[in-house]
Short mmCIF file of C-alpha atoms in Angstrom, two decimals:
data_model
loop_
_atom_site.label_atom_id
_atom_site.label_comp_id
_atom_site.label_asym_id
_atom_site.label_seq_id
_atom_site.Cartn_x
_atom_site.Cartn_y
_atom_site.Cartn_z
CA MET A 1 96.04 143.41 -81.80
CA ARG A 2 94.20 142.72 -78.52
CA GLU A 3 95.62 143.93 -75.31
CA CYS A 4 95.65 141.66 -72.26
CA ARG A 5 93.53 143.21 -69.52
CA ARG A 6 94.55 140.82 -66.74
CA GLY A 7 96.23 142.73 -63.92
CA PRO A 8 99.52 141.62 -62.36
CA LEU A 9 97.77 140.24 -59.21
CA LYS A 10 95.28 138.02 -61.04
CA SER A 11 96.03 134.32 -60.76
CA ALA A 12 95.94 131.96 -63.70
CA VAL A 13 94.65 129.18 -61.37
CA PRO A 14 90.86 129.08 -60.95
CA SER A 15 89.79 130.07 -57.44
CA ASN A 16 87.82 126.85 -56.82
CA VAL A 17 91.05 124.80 -56.71
CA VAL A 18 92.30 126.36 -53.46
CA SER A 19 89.79 125.96 -50.64
CA PRO A 20 89.77 127.91 -47.36
CA VAL A 21 88.49 124.76 -45.57
CA ARG A 22 91.22 122.78 -43.83
CA ARG A 23 91.57 119.27 -45.21
CA CYS A 24 92.73 115.97 -43.73
CA SER A 25 96.53 115.65 -43.65
CA ARG A 26 96.47 112.00 -44.72
CA THR A 27 97.72 111.39 -48.25
CA ALA A 28 94.98 111.23 -50.90
CA CYS A 29 92.24 112.17 -48.41
CA GLY A 30 90.38 115.33 -49.33
CA ARG A 31 87.72 115.26 -46.61
CA PRO A 32 87.34 118.26 -44.27
CA ALA A 33 89.38 118.09 -41.06
CA VAL A 34 87.52 117.75 -37.74
CA ALA A 35 90.37 116.96 -35.31
CA THR A 36 94.01 117.89 -34.73
CA LEU A 37 96.72 115.36 -33.86
CA THR A 38 99.82 116.38 -31.93
CA TYR A 39 102.69 114.18 -30.81
CA VAL A 40 104.37 114.68 -27.43
CA TYR A 41 107.62 112.84 -28.02
CA ALA A 42 108.96 113.26 -24.48
CA ASP A 43 105.93 111.40 -23.06
CA SER A 44 105.44 108.97 -25.99
CA THR A 45 101.90 110.29 -26.35
CA ALA A 46 99.69 111.14 -29.31
CA VAL A 47 97.07 113.77 -28.40
CA LEU A 48 93.94 113.92 -30.56
CA GLY A 49 91.63 116.81 -29.88
CA PRO A 50 89.14 119.14 -31.53
CA LEU A 51 90.29 120.99 -34.63
CA ALA A 52 92.83 123.63 -33.61
CA THR A 53 92.05 127.27 -34.28
CA TYR A 54 95.17 127.69 -36.41
CA ALA A 55 97.08 125.20 -38.55
CA GLU A 56 100.43 124.55 -36.89
CA PRO A 57 103.45 123.11 -38.73
CA HIS A 58 103.93 120.17 -36.31
CA CYS A 59 100.27 119.23 -35.98
CA TYR A 60 98.18 117.09 -38.28
CA ASP A 61 94.55 117.78 -39.16
CA LEU A 62 92.44 114.62 -39.55
CA CYS A 63 88.97 113.93 -40.92
CA ALA A 64 86.37 112.07 -38.84
CA GLU A 65 87.21 108.65 -40.33
CA HIS A 66 90.96 108.94 -39.83
CA SER A 67 90.60 110.36 -36.31
CA GLU A 68 88.40 107.40 -35.27
CA ARG A 69 90.82 104.83 -36.73
CA LEU A 70 93.94 106.46 -35.26
CA THR A 71 96.41 104.10 -33.61
CA ALA A 72 99.75 104.93 -32.03
CA PRO A 73 103.07 103.13 -32.28
CA ARG A 74 103.75 100.30 -29.83
CA GLY A 75 104.53 101.69 -26.39
CA TRP A 76 102.77 104.98 -27.09
CA GLU A 77 99.54 106.18 -25.53
CA VAL A 78 96.70 107.92 -27.39
CA VAL A 79 94.93 110.67 -25.44
CA ARG A 80 91.60 111.68 -26.97
CA LEU A 81 90.36 115.07 -25.79
CA LEU A 82 86.62 115.55 -25.97
CA ASP A 83 85.14 118.34 -27.99
CA SER A 84 83.53 120.74 -25.50
CA SER A 85 80.56 121.29 -27.81
CA ALA A 86 79.74 117.56 -27.93
CA PRO A 87 77.56 116.22 -25.11
CA ALA A 88 79.61 113.95 -22.86
CA ARG A 89 78.10 110.55 -22.14
CA PRO A 90 78.73 108.98 -18.73
CA SER A 91 80.83 105.84 -18.85
CA GLY A 92 80.80 102.77 -16.64
CA ASP A 93 83.88 104.12 -14.84
CA ASP A 94 82.01 107.32 -13.96
CA LEU A 95 79.11 105.36 -12.48
CA GLU A 96 81.45 103.10 -10.51
CA ALA A 97 83.41 106.08 -9.16
CA LEU A 98 80.17 107.75 -8.07
CA ALA A 99 78.95 104.58 -6.34
CA ASN A 100 82.29 104.17 -4.54
CA ALA A 101 82.20 107.79 -3.38
CA VAL A 102 78.67 107.36 -2.01
CA ARG A 103 79.68 104.14 -0.19
CA GLU A 104 82.76 105.85 1.25
CA ALA A 105 80.74 108.84 2.45
CA ALA A 106 78.14 106.55 4.06
CA ARG A 107 80.73 104.76 6.22
CA PRO A 108 80.80 105.63 9.94
CA GLN A 109 83.09 108.55 10.79
CA GLY A 110 85.43 106.48 12.99
CA ARG A 111 86.28 103.96 10.24
CA ALA A 112 86.65 106.60 7.53
CA ALA A 113 88.87 108.82 9.71
CA GLY A 114 91.08 105.86 10.63
CA ALA A 115 91.71 105.09 6.95
CA GLY A 116 93.08 108.54 6.13
CA GLY A 117 94.39 109.71 9.50
CA GLY A 118 97.66 107.75 9.51
CA ARG A 119 99.35 109.69 6.71
CA ARG A 120 101.71 112.56 7.23
CA GLY A 121 100.75 115.90 5.69
CA ALA A 122 97.13 114.88 5.04
CA ASP A 123 94.62 117.65 4.49
CA PRO A 124 92.74 118.26 7.81
CA MET A 125 89.49 118.51 5.82
CA GLU A 126 90.12 115.13 4.16
CA VAL A 127 88.38 112.25 5.94
CA ALA A 128 89.12 109.37 3.55
CA ARG A 129 90.54 108.69 0.11
CA ARG A 130 89.84 106.05 -2.53
CA GLY A 131 91.86 106.30 -5.70
CA HIS A 132 91.54 109.85 -6.98
CA LEU A 133 88.35 110.52 -4.97
CA ARG A 134 88.45 112.19 -1.55
CA VAL A 135 85.81 112.41 1.18
CA LEU A 136 85.99 115.83 2.80
CA ARG A 137 84.70 116.92 6.19
CA SER A 138 82.04 119.60 6.10
CA PRO A 139 83.47 123.05 6.96
CA ASP A 140 80.68 123.38 9.56
CA SER A 141 81.85 120.41 11.67
#
């Protein structure tokens, strides 16, 4: 009679079935995950960012294809966070904001100061404002 030499900690399942690589959370998708999806219910926002360091129970790991095709329910906003290792490409909005800031800075001091001087509690260093951009006075002057 042969004796079984398998120890009590040995698994009967071959080790190649369980992979340490995180996989896409979508049903029937076995591709490796590259992004993590999190829902912020209070803000009706879906946040898609780089793959999280740890798998969280209320987050979903997605492969490249599913992360690109992600849509949110009606009335919800999708926020896509850029991967810091990926090179960021300038968009048309970036170029327009830069051009507007240059135009604003090139305006004569009197006109620019009049635009921002009428508000209460304005920063004394702030000369003018356009959207989220501010023109600041040099600390030397």
